[in-house]
PDB file of C-alpha atoms in Angstrom:
ATOM      1  CA  MET H 490     109.576 102.840 143.601  1.00 73.00           C
ATOM      2  CA  THR H 491     112.783 104.578 144.589  1.00 91.00           C
ATOM      3  CA  TYR H 492     115.537 102.444 146.050  1.00 96.00           C
ATOM      4  CA  GLU H 493     116.755 103.623 149.455  1.00 96.00           C
ATOM      5  CA  LEU H 494     120.105 103.216 151.169  1.00 97.00           C
ATOM      6  CA  PRO H 495     119.365 100.856 154.071  1.00 97.00           C
ATOM      7  CA  PRO H 496     120.491 102.303 157.409  1.00 97.00           C
ATOM      8  CA  LEU H 497     123.539 100.895 159.134  1.00 98.00           C
ATOM      9  CA  PRO H 498     122.604  98.717 162.129  1.00 98.00           C
ATOM     10  CA  TYR H 499     125.012 100.712 164.344  1.00 98.00           C
ATOM     11  CA  ALA H 500     126.846 104.061 164.482  1.00 98.00           C
ATOM     12  CA  LYS H 501     129.710 104.567 162.023  1.00 98.00           C
ATOM     13  CA  ASN H 502     132.240 104.571 164.853  1.00 98.00           C
ATOM     14  CA  ALA H 503     130.815 101.461 166.558  1.00 98.00           C
ATOM     15  CA  LEU H 504     133.192  98.964 164.914  1.00 98.00           C
ATOM     16  CA  ALA H 505     136.337 100.779 166.057  1.00 98.00           C
ATOM     17  CA  PRO H 506     139.074  99.938 166.783  1.00 98.00           C
ATOM     18  CA  HIS H 507     138.659  97.041 164.331  1.00 98.00           C
ATOM     19  CA  LEU H 508     137.219  99.104 161.465  1.00 98.00           C
ATOM     20  CA  SER H 509     137.517 102.869 161.672  1.00 98.00           C
ATOM     21  CA  GLU H 510     134.771 105.438 161.332  1.00 98.00           C
ATOM     22  CA  GLU H 511     136.668 106.754 158.296  1.00 98.00           C
ATOM     23  CA  THR H 512     136.427 103.331 156.617  1.00 98.00           C
ATOM     24  CA  LEU H 513     132.689 103.133 157.307  1.00 98.00           C
ATOM     25  CA  ASN H 514     132.171 106.682 156.027  1.00 97.00           C
ATOM     26  CA  PHE H 515     133.820 105.852 152.711  1.00 97.00           C
ATOM     27  CA  HIS H 516     132.505 102.320 152.397  1.00 98.00           C
ATOM     28  CA  TYR H 517     128.906 103.087 153.353  1.00 98.00           C
ATOM     29  CA  GLU H 518     128.443 106.702 152.235  1.00 97.00           C
ATOM     30  CA  LYS H 519     130.434 106.550 148.987  1.00 97.00           C
ATOM     31  CA  HIS H 520     130.353 102.958 147.760  1.00 98.00           C
ATOM     32  CA  HIS H 521     127.095 101.552 149.159  1.00 98.00           C
ATOM     33  CA  ARG H 522     125.227 104.814 148.493  1.00 98.00           C
ATOM     34  CA  GLY H 523     126.771 104.964 145.014  1.00 98.00           C
ATOM     35  CA  TYR H 524     125.214 101.604 144.081  1.00 98.00           C
ATOM     36  CA  VAL H 525     121.799 102.830 145.271  1.00 98.00           C
ATOM     37  CA  ASN H 526     122.107 106.059 143.291  1.00 98.00           C
ATOM     38  CA  LYS H 527     123.152 104.208 140.133  1.00 97.00           C
ATOM     39  CA  LEU H 528     120.297 101.704 140.426  1.00 97.00           C
ATOM     40  CA  ASN H 529     117.826 104.586 140.793  1.00 96.00           C
ATOM     41  CA  GLN H 530     119.251 106.168 137.626  1.00 96.00           C
ATOM     42  CA  LEU H 531     118.852 102.892 135.751  1.00 96.00           C
ATOM     43  CA  ALA H 532     115.308 102.335 137.079  1.00 95.00           C
ATOM     44  CA  ALA H 533     114.339 105.822 135.911  1.00 95.00           C
ATOM     45  CA  GLU H 534     115.356 104.789 132.380  1.00 93.00           C
ATOM     46  CA  LYS H 535     113.458 101.476 132.539  1.00 91.00           C
ATOM     47  CA  PRO H 536     110.552 101.653 135.013  1.00 89.00           C
ATOM     48  CA  ALA H 537     109.983  97.857 134.920  1.00 89.00           C
ATOM     49  CA  TRP H 538     113.109  97.500 137.066  1.00 91.00           C
ATOM     50  CA  ALA H 539     111.807  99.957 139.657  1.00 89.00           C
ATOM     51  CA  GLY H 540     109.050  97.609 140.788  1.00 86.00           C
ATOM     52  CA  LYS H 541     111.390  94.723 141.577  1.00 95.00           C
ATOM     53  CA  SER H 542     113.071  93.868 144.865  1.00 96.00           C
ATOM     54  CA  TYR H 543     116.833  93.500 145.056  1.00 97.00           C
ATOM     55  CA  GLU H 544     116.387  89.727 145.233  1.00 96.00           C
ATOM     56  CA  GLU H 545     114.244  89.707 142.078  1.00 97.00           C
ATOM     57  CA  LEU H 546     116.822  91.790 140.224  1.00 97.00           C
ATOM     58  CA  ILE H 547     119.629  89.504 141.418  1.00 97.00           C
ATOM     59  CA  LYS H 548     117.772  86.411 140.204  1.00 96.00           C
ATOM     60  CA  THR H 549     116.556  87.793 136.860  1.00 96.00           C
ATOM     61  CA  GLU H 550     118.936  90.481 135.627  1.00 96.00           C
ATOM     62  CA  SER H 551     122.533  90.611 134.452  1.00 95.00           C
ATOM     63  CA  GLY H 552     125.089  93.284 133.646  1.00 96.00           C
ATOM     64  CA  VAL H 553     124.913  96.704 135.201  1.00 97.00           C
ATOM     65  CA  VAL H 554     121.470  96.252 136.832  1.00 97.00           C
ATOM     66  CA  PHE H 555     122.513  92.984 138.452  1.00 97.00           C
ATOM     67  CA  ASN H 556     125.764  94.566 139.625  1.00 98.00           C
ATOM     68  CA  GLN H 557     124.035  97.482 141.367  1.00 98.00           C
ATOM     69  CA  ALA H 558     121.247  95.395 142.960  1.00 98.00           C
ATOM     70  CA  ALA H 559     123.664  92.689 144.090  1.00 98.00           C
ATOM     71  CA  GLN H 560     126.134  95.178 145.538  1.00 98.00           C
ATOM     72  CA  ILE H 561     123.352  96.908 147.495  1.00 98.00           C
ATOM     73  CA  TRP H 562     122.114  93.559 148.819  1.00 98.00           C
ATOM     74  CA  ASN H 563     125.647  92.269 149.507  1.00 98.00           C
ATOM     75  CA  HIS H 564     126.653  95.384 151.416  1.00 98.00           C
ATOM     76  CA  THR H 565     123.465  95.432 153.482  1.00 98.00           C
ATOM     77  CA  PHE H 566     124.099  91.786 154.368  1.00 98.00           C
ATOM     78  CA  TYR H 567     127.761  92.535 155.126  1.00 98.00           C
ATOM     79  CA  TRP H 568     126.878  95.311 157.598  1.00 98.00           C
ATOM     80  CA  LYS H 569     124.509  92.921 159.365  1.00 98.00           C
ATOM     81  CA  SER H 570     127.234  90.240 159.425  1.00 98.00           C
ATOM     82  CA  LEU H 571     129.233  92.580 161.683  1.00 98.00           C
ATOM     83  CA  SER H 572     128.474  93.714 165.204  1.00 98.00           C
ATOM     84  CA  PRO H 573     130.248  95.904 167.768  1.00 98.00           C
ATOM     85  CA  ASN H 574     129.466  93.065 170.207  1.00 97.00           C
ATOM     86  CA  GLY H 575     130.490  90.319 167.780  1.00 98.00           C
ATOM     87  CA  GLY H 576     133.453  88.048 167.474  1.00 98.00           C
ATOM     88  CA  GLY H 577     134.564  85.118 169.520  1.00 97.00           C
ATOM     89  CA  ALA H 578     133.375  81.579 169.015  1.00 97.00           C
ATOM     90  CA  PRO H 579     129.901  80.983 167.602  1.00 98.00           C
ATOM     91  CA  THR H 580     127.055  79.945 169.871  1.00 95.00           C
ATOM     92  CA  GLY H 581     123.715  78.316 169.278  1.00 96.00           C
ATOM     93  CA  LYS H 582     122.723  76.326 166.221  1.00 97.00           C
ATOM     94  CA  ILE H 583     125.395  77.910 163.992  1.00 98.00           C
ATOM     95  CA  ALA H 584     128.091  76.479 166.286  1.00 98.00           C
ATOM     96  CA  GLU H 585     126.619  72.980 165.926  1.00 97.00           C
ATOM     97  CA  LEU H 586     126.346  73.250 162.144  1.00 98.00           C
ATOM     98  CA  ILE H 587     129.890  74.594 161.786  1.00 98.00           C
ATOM     99  CA  ASN H 588     131.225  71.657 163.802  1.00 98.00           C
ATOM    100  CA  GLU H 589     129.139  69.252 161.718  1.00 97.00           C
ATOM    101  CA  ALA H 590     130.285  70.695 158.370  1.00 98.00           C
ATOM    102  CA  PHE H 591     133.917  71.559 159.120  1.00 98.00           C
ATOM    103  CA  GLY H 592     134.890  69.478 162.155  1.00 98.00           C
ATOM    104  CA  SER H 593     135.535  72.450 164.442  1.00 98.00           C
ATOM    105  CA  PHE H 594     135.279  76.214 164.607  1.00 98.00           C
ATOM    106  CA  ASP H 595     139.057  76.519 164.175  1.00 98.00           C
ATOM    107  CA  ALA H 596     138.947  74.418 161.002  1.00 98.00           C
ATOM    108  CA  PHE H 597     136.060  76.532 159.664  1.00 98.00           C
ATOM    109  CA  LYS H 598     137.872  79.762 160.525  1.00 98.00           C
ATOM    110  CA  GLU H 599     140.989  78.569 158.720  1.00 98.00           C
ATOM    111  CA  LYS H 600     139.058  77.537 155.588  1.00 98.00           C
ATOM    112  CA  PHE H 601     136.944  80.690 155.485  1.00 98.00           C
ATOM    113  CA  SER H 602     139.993  82.925 155.997  1.00 98.00           C
ATOM    114  CA  ALA H 603     141.823  81.084 153.211  1.00 98.00           C
ATOM    115  CA  ALA H 604     138.869  81.545 150.843  1.00 98.00           C
ATOM    116  CA  ALA H 605     138.651  85.252 151.668  1.00 98.00           C
ATOM    117  CA  SER H 606     142.379  86.025 151.563  1.00 97.00           C
ATOM    118  CA  GLY H 607     143.030  83.810 148.548  1.00 96.00           C
ATOM    119  CA  HIS H 608     140.226  85.282 146.453  1.00 96.00           C
ATOM    120  CA  PHE H 609     141.778  86.843 143.360  1.00 96.00           C
ATOM    121  CA  GLY H 610     140.604  90.390 142.775  1.00 95.00           C
ATOM    122  CA  SER H 611     137.404  91.879 144.145  1.00 97.00           C
ATOM    123  CA  GLY H 612     134.534  89.907 145.567  1.00 98.00           C
ATOM    124  CA  TRP H 613     133.023  88.234 148.576  1.00 98.00           C
ATOM    125  CA  ALA H 614     133.571  85.231 150.840  1.00 98.00           C
ATOM    126  CA  TRP H 615     130.339  83.635 152.039  1.00 98.00           C
ATOM    127  CA  LEU H 616     129.128  81.065 154.490  1.00 98.00           C
ATOM    128  CA  VAL H 617     125.987  79.669 152.872  1.00 98.00           C
ATOM    129  CA  ARG H 618     123.478  76.931 153.621  1.00 96.00           C
ATOM    130  CA  ASP H 619     121.250  74.698 151.567  1.00 90.00           C
ATOM    131  CA  ASP H 620     117.609  73.935 152.392  1.00 86.00           C
ATOM    132  CA  ASN H 621     118.745  71.320 154.926  1.00 88.00           C
ATOM    133  CA  ASN H 622     121.054  73.776 156.752  1.00 91.00           C
ATOM    134  CA  LYS H 623     124.158  72.078 155.321  1.00 96.00           C
ATOM    135  CA  LEU H 624     126.886  74.728 155.384  1.00 98.00           C
ATOM    136  CA  GLN H 625     129.579  75.458 152.839  1.00 97.00           C
ATOM    137  CA  ILE H 626     132.017  78.235 152.026  1.00 98.00           C
ATOM    138  CA  VAL H 627     131.778  79.903 148.622  1.00 97.00           C
ATOM    139  CA  SER H 628     133.395  82.948 147.104  1.00 97.00           C
ATOM    140  CA  THR H 629     131.947  85.172 144.430  1.00 98.00           C
ATOM    141  CA  HIS H 630     133.661  87.606 142.103  1.00 97.00           C
ATOM    142  CA  ASP H 631     132.803  91.267 141.799  1.00 97.00           C
ATOM    143  CA  ALA H 632     129.084  91.697 142.623  1.00 98.00           C
ATOM    144  CA  GLY H 633     128.420  87.957 142.634  1.00 97.00           C
ATOM    145  CA  ASN H 634     125.723  86.814 145.011  1.00 98.00           C
ATOM    146  CA  PRO H 635     125.037  83.219 146.104  1.00 97.00           C
ATOM    147  CA  ILE H 636     121.274  83.739 145.814  1.00 96.00           C
ATOM    148  CA  LYS H 637     121.762  83.577 142.042  1.00 94.00           C
ATOM    149  CA  ASP H 638     123.085  80.010 142.503  1.00 92.00           C
ATOM    150  CA  GLY H 639     120.309  78.903 144.848  1.00 93.00           C
ATOM    151  CA  HIS H 640     122.288  79.242 148.083  1.00 95.00           C
ATOM    152  CA  ASN H 641     121.047  80.885 151.275  1.00 97.00           C
ATOM    153  CA  PRO H 642     123.638  83.316 152.700  1.00 98.00           C
ATOM    154  CA  VAL H 643     124.482  83.027 156.395  1.00 98.00           C
ATOM    155  CA  LEU H 644     127.495  85.413 156.708  1.00 98.00           C
ATOM    156  CA  THR H 645     129.740  87.346 154.354  1.00 98.00           C
ATOM    157  CA  CYS H 646     133.101  89.084 154.291  1.00 98.00           C
ATOM    158  CA  ASP H 647     133.622  91.831 151.724  1.00 98.00           C
ATOM    159  CA  VAL H 648     137.030  91.427 150.084  1.00 98.00           C
ATOM    160  CA  TRP H 649     136.828  94.423 147.768  1.00 97.00           C
ATOM    161  CA  GLU H 650     139.752  96.717 148.606  1.00 96.00           C
ATOM    162  CA  HIS H 651     137.402  99.554 149.543  1.00 95.00           C
ATOM    163  CA  ALA H 652     136.342  97.448 152.553  1.00 97.00           C
ATOM    164  CA  TYR H 653     139.763  97.641 154.161  1.00 97.00           C
ATOM    165  CA  TYR H 654     142.211  99.865 152.266  1.00 97.00           C
ATOM    166  CA  ILE H 655     141.975 102.889 154.591  1.00 98.00           C
ATOM    167  CA  ASP H 656     142.712 100.827 157.711  1.00 98.00           C
ATOM    168  CA  PHE H 657     144.869  98.031 156.330  1.00 97.00           C
ATOM    169  CA  ARG H 658     146.182  99.299 152.971  1.00 96.00           C
ATOM    170  CA  ASN H 659     146.751  96.180 150.858  1.00 95.00           C
ATOM    171  CA  ASP H 660     147.008  93.764 153.804  1.00 97.00           C
ATOM    172  CA  ARG H 661     143.868  91.709 153.160  1.00 97.00           C
ATOM    173  CA  PRO H 662     144.882  88.868 155.547  1.00 98.00           C
ATOM    174  CA  LYS H 663     145.187  91.363 158.425  1.00 98.00           C
ATOM    175  CA  TYR H 664     141.726  92.764 157.598  1.00 98.00           C
ATOM    176  CA  ILE H 665     140.263  89.247 157.575  1.00 98.00           C
ATOM    177  CA  ALA H 666     141.904  88.455 160.927  1.00 98.00           C
ATOM    178  CA  THR H 667     140.286  91.626 162.292  1.00 98.00           C
ATOM    179  CA  TRP H 668     136.926  90.772 160.686  1.00 98.00           C
ATOM    180  CA  TRP H 669     136.672  87.775 163.039  1.00 98.00           C
ATOM    181  CA  ASN H 670     136.500  90.194 165.989  1.00 98.00           C
ATOM    182  CA  LEU H 671     133.231  91.570 164.596  1.00 98.00           C
ATOM    183  CA  VAL H 672     131.363  88.509 163.300  1.00 98.00           C
ATOM    184  CA  ASN H 673     127.697  88.712 164.267  1.00 98.00           C
ATOM    185  CA  TRP H 674     126.853  85.143 165.282  1.00 98.00           C
ATOM    186  CA  GLU H 675     123.355  86.192 166.321  1.00 98.00           C
ATOM    187  CA  PHE H 676     122.727  87.327 162.729  1.00 98.00           C
ATOM    188  CA  ALA H 677     124.201  84.055 161.428  1.00 98.00           C
ATOM    189  CA  ASN H 678     121.808  82.097 163.625  1.00 98.00           C
ATOM    190  CA  SER H 679     118.884  84.139 162.296  1.00 98.00           C
ATOM    191  CA  ASN H 680     119.773  83.069 158.740  1.00 97.00           C
ATOM    192  CA  LEU H 681     119.458  79.366 159.483  1.00 96.00           C
ATOM    193  CA  LYS H 682     116.371  77.339 158.719  1.00 88.00           C
ATOM    194  CA  PRO H 683     114.560  76.568 162.020  1.00 84.00           C
TER     195      PRO H 683
END
């Protein structure tokens, strides 16, 4: 099995003016594609890896194989967490669960933004759920993925510098403030347990 770069769910210019086409070109074509290429190189050296899904590799591997598989999965999930028609306040079940877990959308937004902007170094901020749809905010370092810890991802924000450096230089808080204009609440709802 050869690992493929999953297609973006929208055109590379669709997130503008919030995230530029140039950012998506570098982030998707260089970084995301680079993880896929590296995993294919590794799988060619050890064919047992080639038959496993990203999720299986995330749960069972460590080191360089875990890093590549997790970064592919994380980025694919990140792209789906964004939408050209996103942003605003959540609707549907996710809105109810956010209010239940955090008291209000504003309180959730403040806590999530703090987790993302306060994360030291490279990594990810996640909204995750347990098997009872109880929500919590977690952050992971580097290629960390909450699946490894038994969590079910609902949304993510990539806080590696390559996610925002072209548009925002080193101003991570400004990137995170902009990220809220793109949040795909429909995708978040689809990640909840019915």
